[in-house]
C-alpha atoms as one frame of an Amber mdcrd trajectory, in Angstrom:
protein
  15.506  34.649  66.936  16.187  38.325  66.178  19.932  37.747  66.033  19.943
  34.276  64.453  17.440  35.206  61.715  18.948  38.687  61.248  15.620  40.553
  61.481  17.509  43.690  62.451  20.717  44.611  64.221  22.245  47.352  66.328
  22.488  50.470  64.162  19.410  49.728  62.013  16.525  52.193  62.054  13.246
  50.431  62.756   9.585  51.330  63.082   7.497  49.882  65.888   3.936  51.159
  66.345   4.286  54.982  66.442   8.028  54.923  67.125  10.864  55.216  64.636
  14.284  54.770  66.151  17.817  53.554  65.824  18.488  50.196  67.495  20.962
  50.796  70.334  20.846  47.397  72.029  19.341  43.926  71.731  19.205  41.419
  74.575  17.284  38.207  75.221  13.964  39.865  76.146  14.051  43.427  74.818
  15.300  45.734  72.105  16.085  49.378  72.879  15.764  52.083  70.245  16.569
  55.810  70.298  13.567  57.672  68.806  14.790  59.778  65.853  12.193  62.499
  66.499  12.316  62.877  70.289  15.658  61.261  71.238  13.733  59.201  73.837
  14.879  55.688  74.666  12.102  53.199  73.830  12.116  49.584  75.032  10.357
  46.966  72.883   9.557  43.458  74.049  11.151  41.027  71.595   7.950  38.985
  71.415   6.627  41.842  69.206   9.094  41.124  66.377   6.258  40.627  63.879
   5.301  44.299  64.350   8.759  45.711  63.580   9.695  47.188  60.197  13.301
  47.900  59.180  13.298  51.210  57.292  15.034  51.682  53.961  17.076  54.688
  52.894  14.298  55.834  50.550  11.820  58.455  51.733   8.859  59.633  49.651
   7.752  63.240  50.109   4.408  64.576  48.879   4.409  68.231  47.911   1.125
  70.088  47.326   0.800  72.563  44.465  -2.137  74.576  43.120  -4.281  73.354
  40.250  -3.621  76.582  38.318  -0.001  75.716  37.497   0.758  73.789  34.300
   2.464  70.422  34.453   5.315  71.738  32.282   5.986  74.607  34.680   5.837
  72.293  37.692   8.329  69.928  36.026  10.768  72.857  35.744  10.125  73.936
  39.344  10.699  70.406  40.637  13.919  70.175  38.634  15.140  73.137  40.731
  13.886  71.511  43.953  15.730  68.271  43.148  18.913  70.175  42.248  18.880
  72.033  45.588  17.981  68.898  47.561  20.944  67.048  46.061  23.219  69.714
  47.595  22.173  68.707  51.130  24.984  67.001  53.021  22.970  63.981  54.201
  21.155  63.329  50.906  22.524  60.517  48.716  20.041  60.937  45.852  16.795
  62.701  44.937  14.366  62.181  42.067  11.173  63.854  40.931   8.520  61.158
  40.527   5.818  63.366  39.031   2.174  63.903  39.760   0.944  61.724  42.637
  -2.697  62.561  43.328  -5.536  64.982  42.640  -6.902  66.266  45.939  -9.696
  68.596  46.996  -7.705  71.838  46.949  -4.366  70.864  45.386  -2.371  68.452
  43.271   0.193  66.344  45.110   3.555  65.830  43.430   6.116  63.405  44.781
   9.864  63.260  45.133  11.998  60.431  46.478  14.952  61.239  48.691  17.595
  58.716  49.668  19.227  59.343  53.020  19.986  57.378  56.159  16.611  56.887
  57.886  18.165  58.279  61.049  18.431  61.671  59.309  14.845  61.765  57.969
  13.533  64.459  60.342  16.286  66.969  59.536  16.329  66.191  55.792  12.536
  66.522  55.613  12.695  69.942  57.313  15.406  71.080  54.908  13.473  69.845
  51.848  10.355  71.672  53.046  12.464  74.830  53.365  13.790  74.385  49.827
  10.253  73.904  48.482   8.975  76.998  50.313  11.856  79.166  49.059  11.540
  78.005  45.443   7.738  78.284  45.467   8.075  81.838  46.859  10.667  82.734
  44.215   8.409  81.327  41.470   5.298  83.052  42.902   3.556  79.726  43.513
   1.154  79.753  46.442   1.207  76.652  48.611  -2.441  75.582  48.708  -4.307
  75.015  51.948  -7.767  73.785  52.781 -10.326  76.526  53.079 -13.760  76.398
  54.595 -16.567  78.831  53.837 -19.116  79.158  56.631 -22.447  80.841  56.089
 -24.548  81.674  59.122 -28.158  82.612  58.660 -30.515  83.914  61.263 -33.871
  82.175  60.879 -36.154  84.102  63.236
């Protein structure tokens, strides 16, 4: 069924449960994938075809920024991030999608990056490096969750 209905083929990058890997072989009972994060060989029983997702080339990356920065300034900063991301060898395209979500301690912005799904881990690391460098250069602090704890002694 996998071959005749063209669900996926050798060379595709698929997601199965917590695994994302490149299909290296398909036989009558199993499909083998090479995990893109760990390089481990994972064997999937073909009866689980309904749980397999073929990944596209598009990856969406959320980037947190502080509430104190104006939207206009962040648009300019993300223009720089997109420009630098487009210089990466394995990136086919990159776009700034704008504000994504208001969160407890930050605003999430989103970019889309088009690259072969097999290269997602390395491209994601490189994009995070670009964001960190540009945020540092622009004096923008990457927000993080903070917790205030007050201890009282009730004697």
